[in-house]
Amino acid sequence: MAHFSGEDEAMLQAMLRQLFQSVKEKITGAPSLECAEEILLHLEETDENFHNYEFVKYLRQYICNTLGSMIEEEMEKWTSDQNQVEEFGYDTVVQHVTKRTQESKEYKEMIHSLKNIMMIVVESMINKFEEDEIRSQERQKKIQKEKSSSYCTDNCSDSDSSFNQSYKFCQGKLQLILDQLDPGQPKQDRILKFYAQTFTLSPLHMTKEIYTSLAKYLELYFLSRENNIPTLSTGIDISNPNVTHLLKKIRLLNEYQKEAPSFWIRHPEKYMEEIVESTLSLLSVKHDQSHLVSQKILDPIYFLALVDTKAVWFKKWMHAYYSRTAVLRLLEKKYKSLITTAVQQCVQYFELCETMKGDEVLGHSKSCGIKQKTFYYSGQELQYIYFVHSLSLLGRLLIYTQGRKLFPIKLKTRKDSVSLTDLLVLFTQLIYHSPTCPKMTSPGHLEDYSPASMATEVLCILCDQKECAIECLYNNTVIEALLQPIHNLMKGTKAAPHCSETALIHIAHILARIASVEEGLTLLLYGENMNSSEEKSPTGAHLLAQFSKKLLDEDISIFSGSEMFPVVKGAFTSVCRQIYGTCEGLQVLIPYSLHESIAKAWKKTSLLSERIPTPVEGSDSVSLVSQESQNIMAWEENLLDDLLNFAATPKGLLLLQRTGAINECVTFMFNQYAKKLQISRHKKFGYGVLVTQVASTAAGAIALQNSGFINALITELWANLECGRDDVRVTHPRSTPVDPIDQSCQKSFLALVNLLSYPAVFELVGNQSLPNKAEYSLREVPTSVIDIIDRLIILNSEAKIRSLFNYEQSHIFGLRLLSVVCCDLDTLLLLEAQYQVSELLLNAQEENTLETSESHREFIIDSLSVERNHVLVRINLIGGPMERILPPRLLEKGDKPYPWPMFSSYPLPNCYLSDSVTRSTDLKQDNDLGKLLLCFKMPDKQTAWIENCRRQFCKIMKAKPDIISGGALVELLEKFVLHLSESPSEYYFPSVEYTATDANVKNENLSSVQQLGIKMTVRYGKFLNLLKDGAENDLTLVLKHCERFLKQQQASIKSSLLCLQRNYTSHDWFVSSLFIIMLGDKDKTFRFLQQFSRLLTSAFLWLPRLHISRYLPIDTIESGIHPVYFCSTHYIEMLLKAEVPLVFSAFHMSGFAPSQICMQWITQCFWNYLDWIEICHYIATCVFLGPDYQVYICIAIFKHLQQDILQHTQTQDLQVFLKEEALHGFRVSDYFEYMEILEQNYRPVLLRDMRNIRVQST
């Protein structure tokens, strides 16, 4: 300040003038001061010359001189520690330095100084402006009147007032507006024009005064007895000049109401409150009520309803918290009568619908299309328009918590108050009691004002507000009201006189929204009191299923022949789709066999579409045939979509396959996917989960291939990985990828991971050799899974390498895919048996060496050799998280970037074998274990004895889980299963006589997959010190006996599926696990398996037990789906949603299904995912406590992994994480108490369904 001279002041004034001169056009074009301020605040974003203005340069230099050194010091403090910068990133450092600067003393002093300087400059400029203004006014008196407009433009722009932040409204502007009015116009028209122009040109504090004065005038106008205000009986003739003027005033008021919320938040709250209060005061005006309703003088609300039928003004006022608070406070304290009359209007209209005949009511609401041209509105039409306004206003009010607190409302005409529930029931009844406007769907009408449509719109909006829906909609009373017409129709046609197809469609839309939300679905499935044993009537889901089945089977004659009948069927099937698309919903709807009814309707429609004649050109029937064809095709697609949604759950997928329509459904899904269409309005994450579920089964994988889905997926992958668009590559060359899998290929990578489950791989790749061509064209694009293996994974020739544009990136993609896919041990054995994958990888490593001396070669460390090394260790070493060490894929800093030894031949280096493996020890002397073993010697009462054994087992697992291992585990399993298999209440499968000896089976051949599995098992058993030499022959005999033993119980079946054309296609991991548990004793192992095969648990632990088994229904066998999938994993998904909802949501967001990873875990007995002791505990727990514990253990695992799953959902690699990573830190014993709680809650349902696998599900 001390150095601020007159020259500095003049210089700054010149700078400011330059700035404002440059932006003059922008500011003068602003409609208000607020907009002008916004323009200045965002000038840097909109003006490319911003940094060239002298004033901006001055400010930058001023800040630099004052704070420059301090900012540099702060930056040096942070950048001195490089690790800190690396950890937090550059943006974080900038934020920190900025914050420290703004909090500093120097910054505050600079702001104070700068403010003082600018105040001097601005004050001087304002004084000069005022002097100029006085001189201008004097000149103005001397010039002609017609030139006055230029005066106003030059001297009254909003920008002139922005210096001192206050709008200095020019008195000449008001005079100008008055002067521009046409003296020849009527006085009222001139007044309205004056109001309209002042609304446009004035600042808020003036428009507020104008608005409130107009509102007050109208209030007095309506209260005055002298004015001839129309009555209900006379109606409104808008050609009447007085009515026209009145409507124009209301319209002007309404236009401002709708505009004000966009800018009133920038001004003091009192301005907004005065506007709100003057409006509510006007709308609350009531005349003395005449005894005759027809003589009632129309209140202001009727006129406002005429110009704003759907209460848009109220919607805008309620949108922001700022104004909503004031509106609701005033409604509660002073103007609650406004809400009361709105409710009263809705009640009166409903009563009118009930008492009057349909034709009369239709006359009352015939102006469904209010937008039609008319000059006269009758009393009935006015009442209806006011009803629509009231309905819209109440619907908006109920969205908000404080709005709902205004209820209950007391009406003069009713004894009881109107509660929230009463109002919602009223809205619901309006849908099916009020008349409909059948032609409202015609293109001529843009909006539907029919009562049913309006009520449906309100209820749908309420459904979308979760808190509001829970409080208002999700109760039995409202649901019963929605379902009432369906109840009536189910009873017979006489019970449903008012019900129309349109009303049913509206109700179905609301129910579909309710069913798409968890709380609404629960209410439909179980009612409000889930635990109540007394149910007066079936819940909503049961009724909807019954009604939909009747519609599909065309058992309801009332709608037969109607054009709308297919739409009604589609609407209610869509509601059921929301229900059976969930595990819990499907469980409730299974008894109704909706899949069969939908499939039957689809087949019938499909036949109809084939019979439609080809239109003949020039014939009058062309348009009719075309329309009919479109309707039938739309209905056929709707039915396919309904069927497809069964695939959202494992059990639903089984039902879908039983219908025989899976190929058509998957083709439909692919067509929708190709068009980039969303699955439906209620599904948020596309087709990911559906594709994953379908790909988890053999028939589903074939359907995906036949539909073209796999072809399209691989083509898209190749385009991203190898090709790319030529025109884009020229203008924007692709950047060198920094990630192993480029972001452009990540989506395709995850889609392939989802697709390539073992059943899919076996069907798509089984028994097929690689092309291994001598030459590959550069334009040859792979189209199948076998092509991807040939071109990206097994690059065993120069021709393959030369055919790739991006060899390294593409091969890494293939190796990463191999790494994930081979985490499924069955897929690994299949690829190893067919293509010798590990041998090819070893050869590639051998070739990737550099000769350093005559006798020594070193491996070249590059991205491919590091990736191959990781894959080789992964596929050749079995072990849980503590039993094997996988080399990382990333290099380290320092002299040795990759300290892990590479290899090109077996055995693996010892460094990959963990030293912390727990060797089994015999602990039979433990007291608790002794008590458990003692139980087996005195089996008095079977049931009590079994429960006692299980109780003792649980006690040991909680306190001393490590005891359950080694010889003790063998003895426990042998004795417990022996007793269970002899107990009539416990065995499930009949006893099978088996007399074959070792000599009988010795010459039988095992598949190459089984042989590789045997070697892998023995290798793992020896690593655990549980198997000895010779174990390979013994395990081979056990597997041969098992194959013959199970073959005796298989059904004869013909199928196109590869997996059903032979014995169990993959390795028997349960028998291998049991063989290691029995310490390699083949006799004990097979004897145990024979006894165990009688128990229900064997169906779920020992997967080959039910392969093509005659104990399963024939359609289940033909589907190729194992009970573990359609029963165990189905309940895993159901319990996951209830118990660990965040994890369930994470799966859906990732487009991955829990059933697929659980199927992989269970099939291979958690090999590579758990340590050996935990695998033993998994098997022992399921044997002792029941097959439902298989489900509870998987739920416990997901609970254990919750944080990791949520994190990997964010990084979009959830499926890769779950397949590649072992279950670190998980111990079965840690979750025993949690699993016991799950058992109490779910066992009856789970065991009942597990026992039903032998019978046909209906």
Short mmCIF file of N, CA and C in Angstrom, two decimals, residues 466-522:
data_model
loop_
_atom_site.label_atom_id
_atom_site.label_comp_id
_atom_site.label_asym_id
_atom_site.label_seq_id
_atom_site.Cartn_x
_atom_site.Cartn_y
_atom_site.Cartn_z
N LYS A 466 -36.28 -45.41 -2.79
CA LYS A 466 -36.22 -46.57 -1.89
C LYS A 466 -36.85 -46.30 -0.53
N GLU A 467 -36.43 -45.22 0.12
CA GLU A 467 -36.93 -44.91 1.47
C GLU A 467 -38.44 -44.69 1.45
N CYS A 468 -38.90 -43.98 0.44
CA CYS A 468 -40.31 -43.70 0.30
C CYS A 468 -41.09 -44.99 0.05
N ALA A 469 -40.56 -45.84 -0.84
CA ALA A 469 -41.24 -47.09 -1.17
C ALA A 469 -41.37 -48.00 0.05
N ILE A 470 -40.32 -48.06 0.86
CA ILE A 470 -40.36 -48.91 2.06
C ILE A 470 -41.42 -48.41 3.03
N GLU A 471 -41.51 -47.10 3.18
CA GLU A 471 -42.46 -46.53 4.14
C GLU A 471 -43.91 -46.56 3.62
N CYS A 472 -44.07 -46.36 2.32
CA CYS A 472 -45.43 -46.21 1.77
C CYS A 472 -45.96 -47.47 1.10
N LEU A 473 -45.16 -48.05 0.22
CA LEU A 473 -45.67 -49.09 -0.68
C LEU A 473 -45.51 -50.50 -0.15
N TYR A 474 -44.40 -50.76 0.53
CA TYR A 474 -44.09 -52.14 0.88
C TYR A 474 -44.82 -52.57 2.14
N ASN A 475 -46.13 -52.71 2.03
CA ASN A 475 -46.92 -53.28 3.12
C ASN A 475 -48.06 -54.08 2.50
N ASN A 476 -48.59 -55.01 3.27
CA ASN A 476 -49.59 -55.93 2.74
C ASN A 476 -50.83 -55.23 2.22
N THR A 477 -51.22 -54.13 2.88
CA THR A 477 -52.45 -53.44 2.49
C THR A 477 -52.36 -52.91 1.07
N VAL A 478 -51.25 -52.24 0.74
CA VAL A 478 -51.08 -51.68 -0.60
C VAL A 478 -50.94 -52.80 -1.63
N ILE A 479 -50.15 -53.82 -1.29
CA ILE A 479 -49.97 -54.94 -2.22
C ILE A 479 -51.30 -55.64 -2.47
N GLU A 480 -52.10 -55.81 -1.41
CA GLU A 480 -53.42 -56.43 -1.59
C GLU A 480 -54.28 -55.60 -2.52
N ALA A 481 -54.20 -54.27 -2.37
CA ALA A 481 -54.98 -53.39 -3.25
C ALA A 481 -54.53 -53.55 -4.71
N LEU A 482 -53.22 -53.67 -4.92
CA LEU A 482 -52.71 -53.87 -6.28
C LEU A 482 -53.16 -55.21 -6.86
N LEU A 483 -53.22 -56.20 -5.99
CA LEU A 483 -53.55 -57.56 -6.45
C LEU A 483 -55.06 -57.83 -6.50
N GLN A 484 -55.86 -56.88 -6.01
CA GLN A 484 -57.31 -57.11 -5.91
C GLN A 484 -57.95 -57.50 -7.25
N PRO A 485 -57.67 -56.78 -8.34
CA PRO A 485 -58.30 -57.20 -9.61
C PRO A 485 -57.87 -58.59 -10.05
N ILE A 486 -56.65 -58.99 -9.68
CA ILE A 486 -56.19 -60.35 -10.04
C ILE A 486 -56.97 -61.38 -9.23
N HIS A 487 -57.17 -61.09 -7.93
CA HIS A 487 -58.01 -61.96 -7.10
C HIS A 487 -59.38 -62.12 -7.74
N ASN A 488 -59.95 -61.00 -8.17
CA ASN A 488 -61.29 -61.02 -8.76
C ASN A 488 -61.33 -61.85 -10.03
N LEU A 489 -60.32 -61.67 -10.88
CA LEU A 489 -60.27 -62.42 -12.14
C LEU A 489 -60.09 -63.92 -11.90
N MET A 490 -59.33 -64.24 -10.87
CA MET A 490 -59.12 -65.66 -10.56
C MET A 490 -60.42 -66.32 -10.07
N LYS A 491 -61.29 -65.50 -9.45
CA LYS A 491 -62.56 -66.04 -8.96
C LYS A 491 -63.56 -66.22 -10.10
N GLY A 492 -63.45 -65.39 -11.14
CA GLY A 492 -64.38 -65.48 -12.26
C GLY A 492 -64.68 -64.12 -12.82
N THR A 493 -65.30 -64.09 -13.97
CA THR A 493 -65.54 -62.83 -14.66
C THR A 493 -66.51 -61.92 -13.92
N LYS A 494 -67.49 -62.47 -13.22
CA LYS A 494 -68.48 -61.63 -12.53
C LYS A 494 -67.85 -60.82 -11.40
N ALA A 495 -66.79 -61.31 -10.89
CA ALA A 495 -66.15 -60.61 -9.75
C ALA A 495 -65.27 -59.46 -10.21
N ALA A 496 -65.11 -59.30 -11.53
CA ALA A 496 -64.20 -58.26 -12.03
C ALA A 496 -64.87 -57.40 -13.09
N PRO A 497 -65.93 -56.70 -12.72
CA PRO A 497 -66.65 -55.93 -13.74
C PRO A 497 -65.90 -54.72 -14.25
N HIS A 498 -65.05 -54.10 -13.40
CA HIS A 498 -64.38 -52.86 -13.78
C HIS A 498 -63.02 -53.09 -14.43
N CYS A 499 -62.53 -54.33 -14.40
CA CYS A 499 -61.14 -54.56 -14.76
C CYS A 499 -60.94 -54.53 -16.27
N SER A 500 -60.00 -53.73 -16.73
CA SER A 500 -59.69 -53.64 -18.15
C SER A 500 -58.27 -54.10 -18.39
N GLU A 501 -57.97 -54.41 -19.65
CA GLU A 501 -56.60 -54.83 -19.98
C GLU A 501 -55.60 -53.73 -19.65
N THR A 502 -55.98 -52.49 -19.95
CA THR A 502 -55.06 -51.37 -19.70
C THR A 502 -54.73 -51.26 -18.21
N ALA A 503 -55.77 -51.40 -17.37
CA ALA A 503 -55.55 -51.32 -15.92
C ALA A 503 -54.60 -52.42 -15.46
N LEU A 504 -54.79 -53.63 -15.99
CA LEU A 504 -53.92 -54.75 -15.60
C LEU A 504 -52.48 -54.50 -16.03
N ILE A 505 -52.30 -53.91 -17.20
CA ILE A 505 -50.94 -53.61 -17.68
C ILE A 505 -50.28 -52.59 -16.75
N HIS A 506 -51.04 -51.56 -16.35
CA HIS A 506 -50.50 -50.56 -15.42
C HIS A 506 -50.09 -51.23 -14.09
N ILE A 507 -50.95 -52.10 -13.57
CA ILE A 507 -50.66 -52.78 -12.30
C ILE A 507 -49.42 -53.65 -12.43
N ALA A 508 -49.31 -54.33 -13.57
CA ALA A 508 -48.13 -55.18 -13.80
C ALA A 508 -46.84 -54.36 -13.81
N HIS A 509 -46.88 -53.17 -14.42
CA HIS A 509 -45.69 -52.31 -14.45
C HIS A 509 -45.26 -51.93 -13.04
N ILE A 510 -46.23 -51.60 -12.20
CA ILE A 510 -45.91 -51.23 -10.81
C ILE A 510 -45.34 -52.43 -10.06
N LEU A 511 -45.98 -53.57 -10.22
CA LEU A 511 -45.51 -54.79 -9.52
C LEU A 511 -44.11 -55.18 -9.99
N ALA A 512 -43.82 -54.98 -11.27
CA ALA A 512 -42.48 -55.30 -11.78
C ALA A 512 -41.42 -54.43 -11.11
N ARG A 513 -41.75 -53.15 -10.91
CA ARG A 513 -40.81 -52.26 -10.21
C ARG A 513 -40.64 -52.69 -8.76
N ILE A 514 -41.73 -53.08 -8.13
CA ILE A 514 -41.65 -53.53 -6.73
C ILE A 514 -40.79 -54.79 -6.65
N ALA A 515 -41.01 -55.73 -7.57
CA ALA A 515 -40.29 -57.00 -7.53
C ALA A 515 -38.81 -56.85 -7.88
N SER A 516 -38.45 -55.74 -8.52
CA SER A 516 -37.04 -55.56 -8.91
C SER A 516 -36.17 -55.05 -7.77
N VAL A 517 -36.80 -54.71 -6.64
CA VAL A 517 -36.07 -54.21 -5.47
C VAL A 517 -36.14 -55.26 -4.37
N GLU A 518 -35.05 -55.43 -3.64
CA GLU A 518 -34.95 -56.51 -2.66
C GLU A 518 -36.09 -56.49 -1.66
N GLU A 519 -36.39 -55.32 -1.09
CA GLU A 519 -37.45 -55.24 -0.06
C GLU A 519 -38.81 -55.57 -0.65
N GLY A 520 -39.06 -55.10 -1.87
CA GLY A 520 -40.33 -55.38 -2.52
C GLY A 520 -40.47 -56.85 -2.86
N LEU A 521 -39.37 -57.45 -3.34
CA LEU A 521 -39.39 -58.88 -3.68
C LEU A 521 -39.68 -59.72 -2.44
N THR A 522 -39.05 -59.38 -1.32
CA THR A 522 -39.28 -60.12 -0.08
C THR A 522 -40.74 -60.04 0.34
#
